[in-house]
Structures are given as C-alpha cells and as structure tokens.
mmCIF file of C-alpha atoms in Angstrom:
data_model
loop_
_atom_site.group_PDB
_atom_site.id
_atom_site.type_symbol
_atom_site.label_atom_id
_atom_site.label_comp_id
_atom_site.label_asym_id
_atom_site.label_seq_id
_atom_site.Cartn_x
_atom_site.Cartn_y
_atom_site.Cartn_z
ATOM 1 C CA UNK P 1 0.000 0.000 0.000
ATOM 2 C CA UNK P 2 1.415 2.930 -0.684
ATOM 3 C CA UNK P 3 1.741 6.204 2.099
ATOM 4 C CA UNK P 4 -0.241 8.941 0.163
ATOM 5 C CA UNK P 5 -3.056 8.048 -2.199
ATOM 6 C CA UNK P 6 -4.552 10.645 -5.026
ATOM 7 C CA UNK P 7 -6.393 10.138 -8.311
ATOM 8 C CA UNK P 8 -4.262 10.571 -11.070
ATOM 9 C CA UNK P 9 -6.850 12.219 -13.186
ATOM 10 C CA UNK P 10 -6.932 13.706 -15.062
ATOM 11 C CA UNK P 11 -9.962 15.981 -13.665
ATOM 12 C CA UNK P 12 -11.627 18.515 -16.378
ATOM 13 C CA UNK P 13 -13.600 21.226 -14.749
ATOM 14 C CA UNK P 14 -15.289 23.932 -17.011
ATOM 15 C CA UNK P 15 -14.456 27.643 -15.950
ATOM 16 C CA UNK P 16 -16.160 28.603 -13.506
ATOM 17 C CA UNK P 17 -16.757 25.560 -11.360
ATOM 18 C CA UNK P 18 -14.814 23.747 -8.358
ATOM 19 C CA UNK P 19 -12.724 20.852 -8.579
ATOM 20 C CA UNK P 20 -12.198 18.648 -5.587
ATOM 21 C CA UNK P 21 -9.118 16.760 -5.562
ATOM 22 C CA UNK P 22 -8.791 13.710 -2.818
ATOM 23 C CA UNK P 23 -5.814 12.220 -0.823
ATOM 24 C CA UNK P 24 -5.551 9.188 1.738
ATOM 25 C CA UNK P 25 -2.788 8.373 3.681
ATOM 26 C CA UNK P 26 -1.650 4.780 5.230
ATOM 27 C CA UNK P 27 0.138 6.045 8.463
ATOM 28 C CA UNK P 28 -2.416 7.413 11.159
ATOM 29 C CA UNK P 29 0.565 9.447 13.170
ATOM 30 C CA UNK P 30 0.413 11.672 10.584
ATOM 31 C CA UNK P 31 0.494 15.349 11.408
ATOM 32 C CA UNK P 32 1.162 17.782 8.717
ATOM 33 C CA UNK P 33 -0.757 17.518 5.823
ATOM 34 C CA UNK P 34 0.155 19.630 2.424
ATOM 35 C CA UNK P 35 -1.251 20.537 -0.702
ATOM 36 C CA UNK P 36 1.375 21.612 -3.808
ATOM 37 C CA UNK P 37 0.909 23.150 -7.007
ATOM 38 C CA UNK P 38 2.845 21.766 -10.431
ATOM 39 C CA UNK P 39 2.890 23.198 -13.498
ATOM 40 C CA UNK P 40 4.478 21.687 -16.092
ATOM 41 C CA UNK P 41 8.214 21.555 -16.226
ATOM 42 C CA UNK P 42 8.143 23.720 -13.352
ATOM 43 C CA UNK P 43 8.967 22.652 -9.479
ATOM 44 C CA UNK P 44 6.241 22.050 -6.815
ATOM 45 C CA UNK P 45 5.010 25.111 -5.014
ATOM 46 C CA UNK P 46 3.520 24.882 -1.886
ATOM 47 C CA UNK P 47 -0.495 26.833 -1.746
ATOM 48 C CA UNK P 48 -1.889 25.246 1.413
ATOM 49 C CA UNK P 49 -1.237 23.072 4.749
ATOM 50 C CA UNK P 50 -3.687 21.970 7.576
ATOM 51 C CA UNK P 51 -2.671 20.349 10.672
ATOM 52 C CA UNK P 52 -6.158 20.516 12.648
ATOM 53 C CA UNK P 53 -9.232 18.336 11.497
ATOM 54 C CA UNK P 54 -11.924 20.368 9.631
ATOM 55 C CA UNK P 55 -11.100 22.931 6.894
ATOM 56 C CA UNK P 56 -9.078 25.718 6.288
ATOM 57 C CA UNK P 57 -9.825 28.564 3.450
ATOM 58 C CA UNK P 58 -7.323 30.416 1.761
ATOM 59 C CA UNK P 59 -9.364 32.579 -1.329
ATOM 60 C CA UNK P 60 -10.286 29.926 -3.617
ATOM 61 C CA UNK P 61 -8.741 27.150 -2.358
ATOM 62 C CA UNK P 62 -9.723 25.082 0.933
ATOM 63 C CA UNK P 63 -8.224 22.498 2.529
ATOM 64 C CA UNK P 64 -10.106 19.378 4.345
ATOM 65 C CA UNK P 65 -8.732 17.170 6.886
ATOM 66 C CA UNK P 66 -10.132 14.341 8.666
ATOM 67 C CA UNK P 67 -7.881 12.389 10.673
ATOM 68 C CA UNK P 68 -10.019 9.844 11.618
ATOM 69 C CA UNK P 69 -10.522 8.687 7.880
ATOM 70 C CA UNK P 70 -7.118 9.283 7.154
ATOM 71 C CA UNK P 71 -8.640 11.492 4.467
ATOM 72 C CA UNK P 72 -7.099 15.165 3.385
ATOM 73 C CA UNK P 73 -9.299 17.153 -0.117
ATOM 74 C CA UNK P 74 -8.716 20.088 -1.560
ATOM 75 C CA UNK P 75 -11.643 22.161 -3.270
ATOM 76 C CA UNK P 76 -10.277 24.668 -5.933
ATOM 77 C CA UNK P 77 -13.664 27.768 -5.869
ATOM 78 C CA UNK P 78 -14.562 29.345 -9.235
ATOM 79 C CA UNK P 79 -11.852 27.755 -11.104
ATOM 80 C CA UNK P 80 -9.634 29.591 -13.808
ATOM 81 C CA UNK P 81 -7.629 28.284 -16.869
ATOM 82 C CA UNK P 82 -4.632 29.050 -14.520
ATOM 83 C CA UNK P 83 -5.272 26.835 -12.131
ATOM 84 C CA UNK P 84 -4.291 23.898 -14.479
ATOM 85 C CA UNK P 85 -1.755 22.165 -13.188
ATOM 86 C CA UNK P 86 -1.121 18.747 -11.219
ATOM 87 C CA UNK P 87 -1.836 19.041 -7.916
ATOM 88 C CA UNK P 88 0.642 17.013 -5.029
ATOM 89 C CA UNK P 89 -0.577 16.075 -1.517
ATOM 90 C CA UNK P 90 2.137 15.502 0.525
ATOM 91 C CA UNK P 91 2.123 14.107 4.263
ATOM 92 C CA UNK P 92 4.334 14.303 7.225
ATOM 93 C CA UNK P 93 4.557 11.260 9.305
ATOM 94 C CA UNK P 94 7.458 12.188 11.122
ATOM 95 C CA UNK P 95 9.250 16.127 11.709
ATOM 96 C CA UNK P 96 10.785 16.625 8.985
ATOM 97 C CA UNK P 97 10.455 13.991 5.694
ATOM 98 C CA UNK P 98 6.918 14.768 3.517
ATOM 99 C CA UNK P 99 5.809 11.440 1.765
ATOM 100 C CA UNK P 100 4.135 12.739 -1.231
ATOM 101 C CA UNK P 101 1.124 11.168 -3.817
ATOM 102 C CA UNK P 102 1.967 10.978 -7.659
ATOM 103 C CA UNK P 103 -0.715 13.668 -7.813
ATOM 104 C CA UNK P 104 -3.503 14.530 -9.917
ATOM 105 C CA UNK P 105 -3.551 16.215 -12.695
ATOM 106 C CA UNK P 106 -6.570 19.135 -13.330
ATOM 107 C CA UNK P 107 -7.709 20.789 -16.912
ATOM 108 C CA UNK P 108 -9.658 23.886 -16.448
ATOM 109 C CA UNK P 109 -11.788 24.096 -20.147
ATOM 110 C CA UNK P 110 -12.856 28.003 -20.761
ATOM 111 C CA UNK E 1 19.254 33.545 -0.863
ATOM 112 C CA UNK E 2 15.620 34.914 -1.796
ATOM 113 C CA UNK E 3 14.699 31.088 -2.743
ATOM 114 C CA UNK E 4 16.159 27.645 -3.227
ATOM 115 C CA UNK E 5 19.006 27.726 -5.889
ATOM 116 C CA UNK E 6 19.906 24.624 -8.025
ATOM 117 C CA UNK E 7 22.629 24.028 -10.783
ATOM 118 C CA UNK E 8 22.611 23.204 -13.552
ATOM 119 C CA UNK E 9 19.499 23.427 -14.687
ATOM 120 C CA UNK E 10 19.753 20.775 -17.208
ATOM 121 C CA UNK E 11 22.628 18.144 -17.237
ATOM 122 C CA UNK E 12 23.367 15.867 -20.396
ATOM 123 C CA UNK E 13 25.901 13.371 -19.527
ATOM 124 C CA UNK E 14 27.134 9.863 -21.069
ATOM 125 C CA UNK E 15 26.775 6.407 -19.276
ATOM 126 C CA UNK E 16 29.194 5.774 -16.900
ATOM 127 C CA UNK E 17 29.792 9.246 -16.321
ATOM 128 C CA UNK E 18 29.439 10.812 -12.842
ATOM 129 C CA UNK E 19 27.958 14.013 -12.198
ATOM 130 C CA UNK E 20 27.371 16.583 -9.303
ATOM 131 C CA UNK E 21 24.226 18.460 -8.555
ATOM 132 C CA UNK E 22 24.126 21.217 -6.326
ATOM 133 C CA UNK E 23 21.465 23.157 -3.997
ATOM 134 C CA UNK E 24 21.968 26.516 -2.133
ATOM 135 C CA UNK E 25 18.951 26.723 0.312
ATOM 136 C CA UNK E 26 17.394 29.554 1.498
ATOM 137 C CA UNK E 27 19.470 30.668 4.011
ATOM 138 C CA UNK E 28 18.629 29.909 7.818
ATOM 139 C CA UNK E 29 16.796 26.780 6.736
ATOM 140 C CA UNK E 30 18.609 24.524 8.446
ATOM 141 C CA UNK E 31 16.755 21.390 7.224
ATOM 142 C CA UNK E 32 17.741 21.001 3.204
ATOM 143 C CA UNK E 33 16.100 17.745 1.237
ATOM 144 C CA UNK E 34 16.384 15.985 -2.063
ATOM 145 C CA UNK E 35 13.891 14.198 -4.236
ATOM 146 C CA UNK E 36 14.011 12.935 -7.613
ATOM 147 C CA UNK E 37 11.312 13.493 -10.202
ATOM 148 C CA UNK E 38 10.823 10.477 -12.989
ATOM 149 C CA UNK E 39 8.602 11.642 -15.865
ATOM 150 C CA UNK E 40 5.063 11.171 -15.278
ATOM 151 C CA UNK E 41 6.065 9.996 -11.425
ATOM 152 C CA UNK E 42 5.667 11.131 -7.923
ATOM 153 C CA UNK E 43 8.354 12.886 -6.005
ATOM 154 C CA UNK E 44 11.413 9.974 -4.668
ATOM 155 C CA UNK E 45 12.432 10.990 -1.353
ATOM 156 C CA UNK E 46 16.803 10.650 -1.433
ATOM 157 C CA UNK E 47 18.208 12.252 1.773
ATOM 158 C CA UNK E 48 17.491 14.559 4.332
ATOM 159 C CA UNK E 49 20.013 17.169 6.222
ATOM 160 C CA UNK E 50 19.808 18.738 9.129
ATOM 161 C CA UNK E 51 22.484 21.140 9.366
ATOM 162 C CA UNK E 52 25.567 18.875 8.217
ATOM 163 C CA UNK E 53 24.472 15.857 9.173
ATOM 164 C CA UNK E 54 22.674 13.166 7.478
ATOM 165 C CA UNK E 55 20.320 11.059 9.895
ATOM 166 C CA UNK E 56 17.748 9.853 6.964
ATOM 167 C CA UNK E 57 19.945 8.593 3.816
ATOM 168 C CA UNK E 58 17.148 6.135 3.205
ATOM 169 C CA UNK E 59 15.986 6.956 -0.392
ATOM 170 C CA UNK E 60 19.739 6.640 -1.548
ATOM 171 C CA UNK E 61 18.863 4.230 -4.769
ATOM 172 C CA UNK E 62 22.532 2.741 -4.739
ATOM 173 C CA UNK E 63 25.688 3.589 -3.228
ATOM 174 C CA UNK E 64 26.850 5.178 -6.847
ATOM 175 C CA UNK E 65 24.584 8.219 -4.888
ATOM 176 C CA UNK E 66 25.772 9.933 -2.357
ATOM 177 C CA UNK E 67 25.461 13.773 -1.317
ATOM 178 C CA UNK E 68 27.415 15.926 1.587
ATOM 179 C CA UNK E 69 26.222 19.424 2.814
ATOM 180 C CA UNK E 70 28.814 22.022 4.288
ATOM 181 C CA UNK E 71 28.499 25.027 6.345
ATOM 182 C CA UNK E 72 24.695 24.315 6.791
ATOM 183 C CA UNK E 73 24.449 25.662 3.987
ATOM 184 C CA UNK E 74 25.357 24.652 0.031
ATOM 185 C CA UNK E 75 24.583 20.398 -0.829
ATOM 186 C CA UNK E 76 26.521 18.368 -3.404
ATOM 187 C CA UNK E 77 24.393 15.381 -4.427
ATOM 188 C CA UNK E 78 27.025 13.067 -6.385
ATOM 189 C CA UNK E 79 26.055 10.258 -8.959
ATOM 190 C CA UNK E 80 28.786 8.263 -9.824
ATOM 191 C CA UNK E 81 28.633 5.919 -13.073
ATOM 192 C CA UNK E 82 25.523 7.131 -14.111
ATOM 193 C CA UNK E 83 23.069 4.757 -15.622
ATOM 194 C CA UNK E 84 20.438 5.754 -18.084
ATOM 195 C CA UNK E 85 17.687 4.667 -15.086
ATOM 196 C CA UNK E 86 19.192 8.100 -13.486
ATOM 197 C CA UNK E 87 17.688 9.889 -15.595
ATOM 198 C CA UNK E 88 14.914 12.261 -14.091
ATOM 199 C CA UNK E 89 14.673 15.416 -12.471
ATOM 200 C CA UNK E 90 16.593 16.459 -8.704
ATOM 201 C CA UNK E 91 14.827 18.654 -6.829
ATOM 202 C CA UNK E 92 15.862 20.009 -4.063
ATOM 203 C CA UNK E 93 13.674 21.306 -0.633
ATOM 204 C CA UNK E 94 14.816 23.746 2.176
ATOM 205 C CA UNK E 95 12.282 24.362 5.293
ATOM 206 C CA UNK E 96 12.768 25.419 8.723
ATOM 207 C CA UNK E 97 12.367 22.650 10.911
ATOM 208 C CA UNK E 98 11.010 23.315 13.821
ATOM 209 C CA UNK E 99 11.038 19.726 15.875
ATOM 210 C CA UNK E 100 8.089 19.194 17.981
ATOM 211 C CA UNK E 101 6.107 21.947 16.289
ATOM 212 C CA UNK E 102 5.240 19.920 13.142
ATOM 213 C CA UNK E 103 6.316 20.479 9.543
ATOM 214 C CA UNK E 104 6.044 24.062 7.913
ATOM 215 C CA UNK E 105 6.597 23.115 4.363
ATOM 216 C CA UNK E 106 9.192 22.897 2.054
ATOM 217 C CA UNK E 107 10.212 25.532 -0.385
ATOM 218 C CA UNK E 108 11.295 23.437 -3.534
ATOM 219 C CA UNK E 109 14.119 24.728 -6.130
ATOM 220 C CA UNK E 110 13.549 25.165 -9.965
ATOM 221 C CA UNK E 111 15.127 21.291 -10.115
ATOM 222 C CA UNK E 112 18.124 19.901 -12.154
ATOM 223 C CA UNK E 113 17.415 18.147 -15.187
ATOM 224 C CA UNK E 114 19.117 15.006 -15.649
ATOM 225 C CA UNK E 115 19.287 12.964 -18.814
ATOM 226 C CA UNK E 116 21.890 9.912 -18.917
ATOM 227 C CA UNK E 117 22.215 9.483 -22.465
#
C-alpha cells in the first residue's frame, strides 16, 4: 500500500466551477498535511497546509482534513484556466520527511 | 538567498559518467532535502540534512549516490557511473524545521534536469 493516495486524473472542470481533488494516507501518526501546485516543467510550489481536522480557506482554495478517515481534499472555488496544473498532496509522518502522492492532474476548459 | 538555488538546470551526460548536482537553500533553513522526479512519477524521497548531518539517507537508490552538505548551507548530491535509469529530475527542498512543532513546508528549487544518455 502505498503512504499517500490521489487520483491521477486527469480531472476537467469547465471555468467557472470547483474541482475537488482527494488524498488518503496509510500512516495514522500523521500530522502535517500539504497541498502543492505543479505546473508543467516547473517545481512544486507549496499553496496550502492543515494540521487541525476540519477545513481551512485560503481565497479559492480550501483544505479538508479528517484524521479519523485518514482522508485530506482540496476544493479549488470558481476555477480559472490558470489553475491547471497537477496538484501534489504531501504528508508528514514524522518532523521533517513529507511522503508525497503521484498527484492529480486538473484541466480547467474556458 | 531569496529562494532555493539549483545548478545546472539541465545536465546531459554519457553512461558511466558521474555528475554533481548542487542546492543553495534559502538561508537559515537549516533542514535542506532531495527528491528525484521520474517523468510522469511522484516525487522519490533521497536524503534529508539537518544542518551537516545526514540522519535519513534512506531513499539513496545505490551507493553510486551519495550527497554531503557544508556550512549548513550549500549540498553536493554526487552520482557516480551514471546509468540511463538516473535519468529524471533532482529537486531540491529547504524548510525550517522546527522539531516538535510539526512540519512548515518545504520551499522546492527550480530542479536539475538530468538525462543519462
């Protein structure tokens, strides 16, 4: 089994809409939980992180944690071309090392 | 540095060759990391530093890797021999690391692009 779980996609949302991207993770001491952005040929940037269950806004995006269901989403709000990109969740079992999903990968149509 | 610097960007290099990477993290992160990036894959973990020291080598594929960080600061990540299975990108991750507090997130360089050819 691997640590961190996503749907590879890829996910097509029209303009406009919200895409809601999953992630489930194998170790339950997990504490730090991590969303990243990828465009292509670029390097990961990080856009949100939630340590608490429940969710966590930041303008369009929000982050969703429940521990007990080992379960971490992220909902992207009134989606733009821009936001097309593959999406990492990444989890911290331990202080310092993030285990990271392969990531799914999100078309915005106009 | 304003963010995590990597050279060179791209790397073309023969079989058996060996090649160095290098990372400059932002500075005061005392915790620097590197991953590999296979097309179409997830991020690899390779090695962790905290300050100089190594205490997580664990993602090391084969002892042909091996990386060294000095002054807290700058990391070499070595390949020797490469092999055409090498080929990917090396990214490399600086945070703070604030034990106990949980994980702050890392801030990722532009990557090096290896291709073993």
């Amino acid at each position: 089994q691997k640590e961190v779980e996503q749907n590879s996609g890829p996910l097509s949302v029209p303009e406009g809409a919200i895409a809601s991207l999953n992630c489930t993770y194998s170790d339950r001491g997990s504490q730090s939980f991590f969303w990243y952005r990828q465009y292509s040929g670029k390097s990961p940037e990080l856009i949100m992180f939630i340590y608490s269950n429940g969710d966590k806004e930041d303008g369009r995006f929000t982050a969703q944690l429940n521990k007990a269901s080992q379960y971490v989403s992220l909902l992207i709000r009134d989606s733009q071309p821009s936001d097309s990109a593959t999406y990492l969740c990444a989890v911290s079992p331990w202080d310092y090392k993030l285990s990271f999903g392969a990531g799914t990968t999100v078309t915005v149509r106009a | 540095g304003a963010g995590v610097s990597q050279s060179p960007s791209n790397k073309v290099t023969e079989k058996g060759k060996d090649v160095e990477l290098r990372c400059d993290p932002i500075s005061g992160h005392t915790a620097l990391y590197w991953y590999r990036q296979s097309l179409g894959q997830g991020l690899e973990f390779l090695i962790y530093f905290q300050g100089n020291s190594a205490p997580d080598k664990s993602g090391l594929p084969s002892d042909r890797f091996s990386a060294e960080r000095t002054g807290g600061s700058v990391s070499t990540l070595t390949i020797q021999r490469t092999q055409q299975e090498d080929s990917a990108v090396y990214l490399c991750a600086s945070s703070f690391n604030r034990v106990g507090e949980g994980l702050g997130g890392y801030t990722f360089g532009s990557g090096t692009r290896l291709t073993v050819v």
